[in-house]
CSV table of C-alpha atoms in Angstrom, one decimal:
chain,number,residue,atom,x,y,z
A,1,MET,CA,0.0,0.0,0.0
A,2,PHE,CA,2.8,2.4,1.0
A,3,LEU,CA,4.7,1.7,-2.3
A,4,VAL,CA,1.6,2.5,-4.3
A,5,LEU,CA,0.9,5.7,-2.5
A,6,ILE,CA,4.4,7.0,-2.6
A,7,ILE,CA,4.4,7.0,-6.4
A,8,SER,CA,2.2,10.2,-6.4
A,9,LEU,CA,2.3,11.4,-2.8
A,10,ARG,CA,5.1,12.7,-0.6
A,11,PRO,CA,6.7,10.1,1.6
A,12,LYS,CA,5.4,11.7,4.7
A,13,VAL,CA,1.8,11.8,3.4
A,14,ALA,CA,2.0,8.2,2.1
A,15,LEU,CA,3.4,7.0,5.4
A,16,TRP,CA,0.7,8.6,7.6
A,17,VAL,CA,-2.0,7.4,5.2
A,18,THR,CA,-0.8,3.9,5.5
A,19,VAL,CA,-0.5,4.1,9.3
A,20,GLY,CA,-4.0,5.5,9.4
A,21,ILE,CA,-5.4,2.5,7.6
A,22,ALA,CA,-3.6,0.1,10.1
A,23,THR,CA,-5.0,2.3,12.9
A,24,ALA,CA,-8.6,2.0,11.7
A,25,TYR,CA,-8.2,-1.8,11.5
A,26,ALA,CA,-6.6,-1.9,14.9
A,27,GLY,CA,-9.6,0.0,16.4
A,28,ALA,CA,-12.0,-2.5,14.8
A,29,PHE,CA,-10.1,-5.4,16.4
A,30,ILE,CA,-11.0,-3.9,19.8
A,31,PHE,CA,-14.7,-4.6,19.2
A,32,LEU,CA,-14.2,-8.2,18.1
A,33,PRO,CA,-14.0,-9.9,21.6
A,34,THR,CA,-16.7,-7.7,23.1
A,35,ASN,CA,-19.2,-8.6,20.4
A,36,ASP,CA,-18.3,-12.3,20.3
A,37,VAL,CA,-16.7,-12.1,16.9
A,38,SER,CA,-13.8,-14.4,16.2
A,39,LEU,CA,-11.0,-14.0,13.6
A,40,ASN,CA,-12.1,-16.4,10.9
A,41,PHE,CA,-12.7,-16.4,7.1
A,42,LEU,CA,-15.9,-14.4,7.4
A,43,SER,CA,-14.3,-11.6,9.5
A,44,LEU,CA,-11.3,-11.5,7.2
A,45,PHE,CA,-13.7,-11.3,4.2
A,46,ALA,CA,-15.3,-8.3,6.0
A,47,PHE,CA,-12.0,-6.6,6.4
A,48,LEU,CA,-11.2,-7.0,2.8
A,49,LEU,CA,-14.7,-5.8,1.8
A,50,VAL,CA,-14.3,-2.5,3.6
A,51,ILE,CA,-10.6,-1.8,2.8
A,52,GLY,CA,-11.6,0.3,-0.3
A,53,VAL,CA,-13.6,2.8,1.7
A,54,VAL,CA,-11.0,2.9,4.5
A,55,VAL,CA,-8.2,3.7,2.0
A,56,ASP,CA,-10.3,6.3,0.2
A,57,ASP,CA,-11.0,8.3,3.4
A,58,ALA,CA,-7.4,8.6,4.3
A,59,ILE,CA,-6.2,9.3,0.7
A,60,VAL,CA,-8.8,12.0,0.0
A,61,VAL,CA,-8.0,13.8,3.2
A,62,GLY,CA,-4.3,13.4,3.0
A,63,GLU,CA,-4.0,14.4,-0.6
A,64,ASN,CA,-6.2,17.5,0.0
A,65,ILE,CA,-4.0,18.6,3.0
A,66,HIS,CA,-0.9,18.0,0.8
A,67,GLU,CA,-2.4,20.2,-1.9
A,68,GLU,CA,-3.2,23.0,0.6
A,69,ALA,CA,0.3,22.7,2.1
A,70,GLU,CA,1.9,23.2,-1.4
A,71,ASN,CA,-0.3,26.2,-2.2
A,72,THR,CA,-0.5,28.0,1.2
A,73,GLY,CA,2.8,27.1,2.8
A,74,GLY,CA,1.7,24.4,5.1
A,75,GLY,CA,1.1,24.5,8.8
A,76,LEU,CA,-1.9,24.0,11.0
A,77,ASP,CA,-4.2,26.3,8.9
A,78,ALA,CA,-3.5,24.3,5.8
A,79,ALA,CA,-4.3,21.0,7.6
A,80,ILE,CA,-7.6,22.4,8.9
A,81,LEU,CA,-8.6,23.9,5.6
A,82,GLY,CA,-7.7,20.8,3.7
A,83,THR,CA,-9.7,18.6,6.0
A,84,GLN,CA,-12.8,21.0,6.0
A,85,LEU,CA,-13.0,21.1,2.2
A,86,VAL,CA,-13.5,17.3,2.0
A,87,ALA,CA,-15.1,16.5,5.4
A,88,LYS,CA,-18.7,16.5,4.1
A,89,PRO,CA,-18.3,14.1,1.2
A,90,VAL,CA,-16.1,11.8,3.3
A,91,ILE,CA,-18.6,11.7,6.1
A,92,TYR,CA,-21.5,11.1,3.6
A,93,ALA,CA,-19.6,8.3,1.8
A,94,VAL,CA,-18.8,6.5,5.1
A,95,ALA,CA,-22.3,7.1,6.6
A,96,THR,CA,-24.1,5.7,3.5
A,97,THR,CA,-22.0,2.5,3.6
A,98,MET,CA,-22.6,2.0,7.3
A,99,ILE,CA,-26.4,2.5,6.8
A,100,VAL,CA,-26.3,-0.2,4.1
A,101,PHE,CA,-24.7,-2.8,6.4
A,102,ALA,CA,-26.7,-1.8,9.6
A,103,PRO,CA,-29.9,-3.7,8.8
A,104,TRP,CA,-27.8,-6.9,8.7
A,105,LEU,CA,-27.5,-6.6,12.5
A,106,PHE,CA,-31.2,-7.1,13.0
A,107,LEU,CA,-31.8,-10.2,10.7
A,108,SER,CA,-33.0,-13.4,12.2
A,109,GLY,CA,-32.6,-17.0,11.2
A,110,ILE,CA,-29.8,-19.5,10.7
A,111,ASP,CA,-27.6,-17.1,8.7
A,112,VAL,CA,-27.7,-14.3,11.2
A,113,GLU,CA,-24.3,-15.1,12.6
A,114,PHE,CA,-22.7,-14.7,9.2
A,115,THR,CA,-24.3,-11.3,8.5
A,116,ARG,CA,-23.8,-10.1,12.0
A,117,HIS,CA,-20.1,-10.6,12.0
A,118,ILE,CA,-19.7,-8.8,8.7
A,119,SER,CA,-21.8,-5.9,9.8
A,120,ILE,CA,-20.0,-5.4,13.1
A,121,ILE,CA,-16.6,-5.4,11.4
A,122,VAL,CA,-17.6,-3.1,8.6
A,123,ILE,CA,-19.3,-0.5,10.8
A,124,ALA,CA,-16.4,-0.6,13.4
A,125,ALA,CA,-13.7,-0.2,10.8
A,126,LEU,CA,-15.5,2.6,9.0
A,127,SER,CA,-16.1,4.4,12.3
A,128,PHE,CA,-12.4,4.3,13.2
A,129,SER,CA,-11.4,5.3,9.7
A,130,LEU,CA,-13.5,8.4,9.9
A,131,ILE,CA,-12.1,9.4,13.3
A,132,GLU,CA,-8.6,8.8,12.0
A,133,ALA,CA,-9.0,10.6,8.7
A,134,LEU,CA,-10.7,13.7,10.2
A,135,PHE,CA,-8.8,14.1,13.5
A,136,ILE,CA,-5.6,12.1,13.7
A,137,LEU,CA,-4.3,12.4,10.2
A,138,PRO,CA,-4.6,16.2,10.0
A,139,ALA,CA,-2.7,16.5,13.3
A,140,HIS,CA,0.2,14.5,11.8
A,141,LEU,CA,0.2,16.4,8.5
A,142,SER,CA,-0.1,19.9,10.2
A,143,HIS,CA,3.7,20.1,10.4
A,144,MET,CA,4.2,19.5,6.7
A,145,LYS,CA,5.9,22.3,4.7
A,146,PRO,CA,6.1,22.9,0.9
A,147,ARG,CA,9.0,21.2,-0.8
A,148,GLU,CA,11.8,23.6,-1.7
A,149,LYS,CA,13.6,21.3,-4.2
A,150,LEU,CA,12.0,18.4,-6.0
A,151,GLY,CA,15.1,16.2,-6.5
A,152,ARG,CA,15.1,13.2,-8.7
A,153,PHE,CA,12.4,11.3,-6.9
A,154,GLY,CA,10.3,14.5,-6.7
A,155,THR,CA,10.6,15.0,-10.4
A,156,PHE,CA,9.5,11.4,-11.0
A,157,GLN,CA,6.5,12.0,-8.7
A,158,LYS,CA,5.6,15.2,-10.6
A,159,ARG,CA,5.8,13.4,-13.9
A,160,ILE,CA,3.4,10.6,-12.7
A,161,ALA,CA,1.0,13.2,-11.2
A,162,SER,CA,1.1,15.2,-14.5
A,163,SER,CA,0.3,12.1,-16.6
A,164,ILE,CA,-2.7,11.3,-14.3
A,165,THR,CA,-3.9,14.9,-14.5
A,166,ARG,CA,-3.4,15.0,-18.2
A,167,PHE,CA,-5.5,11.8,-18.6
A,168,ALA,CA,-8.3,13.3,-16.4
A,169,GLN,CA,-8.3,16.7,-18.2
A,170,VAL,CA,-8.0,15.4,-21.8
A,171,THR,CA,-9.2,11.8,-22.3
A,172,TYR,CA,-11.6,11.4,-19.4
A,173,ARG,CA,-13.0,14.9,-19.8
A,174,ARG,CA,-13.7,14.3,-23.5
A,175,TRP,CA,-15.6,11.1,-22.8
A,176,LEU,CA,-17.5,12.7,-20.0
A,177,ALA,CA,-18.6,15.6,-22.2
A,178,ALA,CA,-19.7,13.2,-24.9
A,179,ALA,CA,-21.8,11.2,-22.3
A,180,VAL,CA,-23.4,14.4,-20.9
A,181,ARG,CA,-24.3,15.6,-24.4
A,182,ARG,CA,-26.0,12.3,-25.3
A,183,ARG,CA,-27.8,11.8,-22.0
A,184,GLY,CA,-30.5,9.6,-23.5
A,185,LEU,CA,-28.0,7.2,-25.1
A,186,THR,CA,-25.9,7.1,-21.9
A,187,ALA,CA,-28.9,6.3,-19.7
A,188,SER,CA,-30.1,3.7,-22.2
A,189,ILE,CA,-26.7,1.9,-22.2
A,190,PHE,CA,-26.7,1.7,-18.4
A,191,LEU,CA,-30.3,0.6,-18.3
A,192,ALA,CA,-29.6,-2.1,-20.8
A,193,GLY,CA,-26.7,-3.3,-18.8
A,194,PHE,CA,-28.8,-3.4,-15.7
A,195,ILE,CA,-31.5,-5.4,-17.4
A,196,ILE,CA,-28.9,-7.9,-18.8
A,197,SER,CA,-27.4,-8.3,-15.3
A,198,VAL,CA,-30.8,-9.0,-13.8
A,199,GLY,CA,-31.7,-11.4,-16.6
A,200,ILE,CA,-28.4,-13.3,-16.2
A,201,SER,CA,-28.7,-13.5,-12.4
A,202,SER,CA,-32.3,-14.7,-12.5
A,203,SER,CA,-31.7,-17.3,-15.2
A,204,SER,CA,-29.9,-20.6,-15.0
A,205,TRP,CA,-26.8,-19.2,-16.7
A,206,LEU,CA,-25.3,-17.9,-13.5
A,207,LYS,CA,-25.2,-20.5,-10.7
A,208,PHE,CA,-25.5,-19.1,-7.2
A,209,SER,CA,-25.6,-20.6,-3.7
A,210,PHE,CA,-25.0,-18.7,-0.5
A,211,MET,CA,-24.0,-21.9,1.3
A,212,PRO,CA,-22.9,-24.3,-1.5
A,213,GLU,CA,-22.7,-28.0,-0.9
A,214,VAL,CA,-19.2,-29.3,-1.0
A,215,GLU,CA,-17.8,-32.9,-1.2
A,216,SER,CA,-18.9,-34.6,2.0
A,217,GLU,CA,-16.3,-36.1,4.3
A,218,GLN,CA,-18.6,-38.2,6.5
A,219,ILE,CA,-20.5,-41.4,6.1
A,220,SER,CA,-23.0,-42.6,8.7
A,221,VAL,CA,-24.2,-46.2,9.1
A,222,ASN,CA,-27.2,-46.7,11.3
A,223,VAL,CA,-28.7,-50.1,12.1
A,224,THR,CA,-32.0,-50.2,14.0
A,225,LEU,CA,-32.7,-53.5,15.9
A,226,PRO,CA,-35.9,-54.8,17.3
A,227,GLU,CA,-36.6,-54.3,21.0
A,228,GLY,CA,-35.2,-57.1,23.2
A,229,THR,CA,-32.3,-57.8,20.9
A,230,PRO,CA,-29.4,-59.3,23.0
A,231,TYR,CA,-26.4,-56.9,23.4
A,232,ASP,CA,-24.1,-59.7,22.0
A,233,ARG,CA,-26.0,-59.6,18.8
A,234,ALA,CA,-25.4,-55.8,18.5
A,235,LEU,CA,-21.7,-56.5,19.0
A,236,GLU,CA,-21.7,-59.1,16.2
A,237,ILE,CA,-23.3,-56.5,13.9
A,238,LEU,CA,-20.7,-53.9,15.0
A,239,ALA,CA,-18.0,-56.4,14.1
A,240,GLN,CA,-19.6,-56.9,10.7
A,241,LEU,CA,-19.6,-53.1,10.1
A,242,GLN,CA,-15.9,-52.9,11.1
A,243,GLN,CA,-15.0,-55.7,8.8
A,244,ALA,CA,-16.8,-54.0,5.9
A,245,GLU,CA,-14.9,-50.8,6.5
A,246,LYS,CA,-11.5,-52.7,6.6
A,247,GLU,CA,-12.4,-54.4,3.3
A,248,LEU,CA,-13.2,-51.0,1.7
A,249,GLU,CA,-9.9,-49.6,2.8
A,250,ALA,CA,-8.1,-52.6,1.5
A,251,GLU,CA,-9.8,-52.2,-1.9
A,252,VAL,CA,-8.9,-48.6,-2.1
A,253,ASN,CA,-5.2,-49.2,-1.1
A,254,ALA,CA,-4.9,-52.0,-3.7
A,255,ALA,CA,-6.4,-49.9,-6.5
A,256,SER,CA,-4.0,-47.0,-5.8
A,257,ASP,CA,-0.9,-49.0,-4.7
A,258,GLY,CA,-1.2,-47.4,-1.3
A,259,GLU,CA,-1.0,-43.8,-2.6
A,260,SER,CA,-4.7,-42.9,-1.8
A,261,GLN,CA,-6.1,-42.6,1.6
A,262,LEU,CA,-9.9,-43.1,2.1
A,263,VAL,CA,-10.7,-43.2,5.8
A,264,GLU,CA,-9.1,-40.8,8.3
A,265,ASN,CA,-10.8,-42.1,11.4
A,266,TRP,CA,-14.1,-43.6,12.5
A,267,TYR,CA,-16.4,-43.8,15.5
A,268,THR,CA,-18.7,-46.7,16.5
A,269,ARG,CA,-21.3,-47.2,19.1
A,270,ALA,CA,-23.4,-50.3,20.0
A,271,ARG,CA,-26.6,-50.5,22.0
A,272,ALA,CA,-29.1,-53.2,22.4
A,273,ASP,CA,-31.5,-51.5,20.0
A,274,SER,CA,-29.1,-49.8,17.6
A,275,VAL,CA,-25.6,-49.8,16.1
A,276,LEU,CA,-24.0,-46.6,14.8
A,277,ALA,CA,-20.9,-46.0,12.8
A,278,LEU,CA,-19.5,-42.7,11.7
A,279,VAL,CA,-16.8,-42.8,9.1
A,280,ARG,CA,-14.6,-39.7,8.7
A,281,LEU,CA,-13.2,-39.7,5.2
A,282,ALA,CA,-9.9,-38.1,4.2
A,283,PRO,CA,-10.1,-34.7,2.5
A,284,ALA,CA,-11.3,-34.9,-1.1
A,285,GLU,CA,-8.0,-34.0,-2.6
A,286,MET,CA,-6.3,-37.0,-0.8
A,287,ARG,CA,-8.7,-39.7,-2.1
A,288,ASP,CA,-9.7,-41.0,-5.5
A,289,MET,CA,-13.2,-42.2,-4.5
A,290,SER,CA,-16.1,-39.8,-3.8
A,291,ALA,CA,-18.1,-40.0,-0.7
A,292,LYS,CA,-21.1,-41.3,-2.6
A,293,GLU,CA,-19.1,-44.1,-4.2
A,294,ALA,CA,-17.6,-45.0,-0.9
A,295,ALA,CA,-21.1,-45.1,0.8
A,296,ASP,CA,-22.5,-47.3,-2.0
A,297,ARG,CA,-19.5,-49.7,-1.9
A,298,LEU,CA,-19.7,-49.8,1.9
A,299,ARG,CA,-23.4,-50.8,1.8
A,300,ILE,CA,-22.5,-53.7,-0.6
A,301,LEU,CA,-19.7,-54.9,1.7
A,302,ILE,CA,-21.9,-54.8,4.8
A,303,GLY,CA,-24.3,-57.2,3.2
A,304,GLU,CA,-27.6,-58.2,4.7
A,305,ILE,CA,-28.6,-58.1,8.3
A,306,PRO,CA,-31.7,-60.2,8.5
A,307,ASP,CA,-32.9,-59.2,12.0
A,308,ALA,CA,-32.4,-55.5,11.4
A,309,GLU,CA,-35.5,-53.3,11.2
A,310,ASN,CA,-33.6,-50.7,9.3
A,311,LEU,CA,-30.1,-50.4,7.7
A,312,GLU,CA,-29.1,-47.0,6.5
A,313,VAL,CA,-25.8,-45.9,4.9
A,314,ALA,CA,-26.0,-42.2,4.2
A,315,ILE,CA,-23.7,-39.3,3.3
A,316,ARG,CA,-23.8,-36.6,5.9
A,317,SER,CA,-24.6,-33.4,4.0
A,318,THR,CA,-21.8,-31.0,4.3
A,319,LYS,CA,-22.5,-27.3,3.7
A,320,ALA,CA,-20.2,-24.4,4.3
A,321,SER,CA,-22.1,-23.4,7.4
A,322,GLN,CA,-21.8,-27.0,8.8
A,323,ARG,CA,-18.1,-27.1,8.2
A,324,LEU,CA,-17.6,-24.3,10.7
A,325,SER,CA,-18.5,-26.6,13.6
A,326,LEU,CA,-18.3,-30.4,13.5
A,327,PRO,CA,-21.1,-32.3,15.2
A,328,SER,CA,-20.5,-32.7,18.9
A,329,ILE,CA,-20.5,-36.5,18.5
A,330,ILE,CA,-17.3,-36.3,16.5
A,331,ARG,CA,-15.6,-34.4,19.3
A,332,ILE,CA,-15.8,-37.3,21.8
A,333,TRP,CA,-13.6,-39.7,19.9
A,334,ILE,CA,-11.1,-41.5,22.2
A,335,CYS,CA,-7.8,-42.6,20.8
A,336,CYS,CA,-7.4,-46.4,21.1
A,337,GLY,CA,-4.5,-47.8,19.2
A,338,PRO,CA,-4.4,-47.2,15.5
A,339,ARG,CA,-8.2,-46.6,15.4
A,340,TRP,CA,-10.6,-44.0,16.8
A,341,MET,CA,-13.2,-45.9,18.8
A,342,THR,CA,-15.2,-45.7,22.0
């Protein structure tokens, strides 16, 4: 960030603008523990989402103070005047963004934790960026004086700034004037683009899922037995399930020459009226067999259980929301030799 800013701004301005961005984020971090927000992929996404507005606040104020310092000789008056000239648009820009994200705090339902985390981080980061840009940054730049000599690097900066200004005054201004003269055509083009965007998003061309399903990593085997079944019979069925799992692993190892891993660990439980097995598969990139193929093959290897009322071999649906927290039953595995069993 600093290297990009220093191309067109003085090193002091670029440094304090960069520090201001870090300060705004540090202020937002203060609110994370008090609002029960952890540092995860959602919170990091929120920080990335708001970085554009945070950067713009500091750059707009810092560049305007820099301009006033070059024109008026610098000092406290230049910092105050430079801040006042852009204070209103900066406040409005930040406030409108905060208003957009505020309703997310009051949503209800299963997805409220996702929207709430994003809203808290965005609002907190923007609040601190506004405080930093309007109060702290001007204080740092109030000591800035006009440059007496440009030097080689100053000449390079002036050349970059001149090229940007020339583009804005010549190329962009010409296109802007043409768009204003043909207001009807300009509005029609944007309206057509909006209609096309709505049509694409509402059709089947563009696939969208807020919580997409991903390759499952769990298979559950549930055997329901009649009431009064002896516990020894449940243990026999449990041994049958374990044997089927071992045969499945052996088949996968033989097919891949031992290079592919299918099962990471597994959990079993036997009661007089039911037998349960949860198979935790290796990550999708480490195995050649999909979860569905593994479940189908495991069902064949288990075979028939004549006295069972119900035998179910199912893939446990894995969505992005479910991957954040594994079922509590998975957390009670007890290590016992090379296997994970009760």
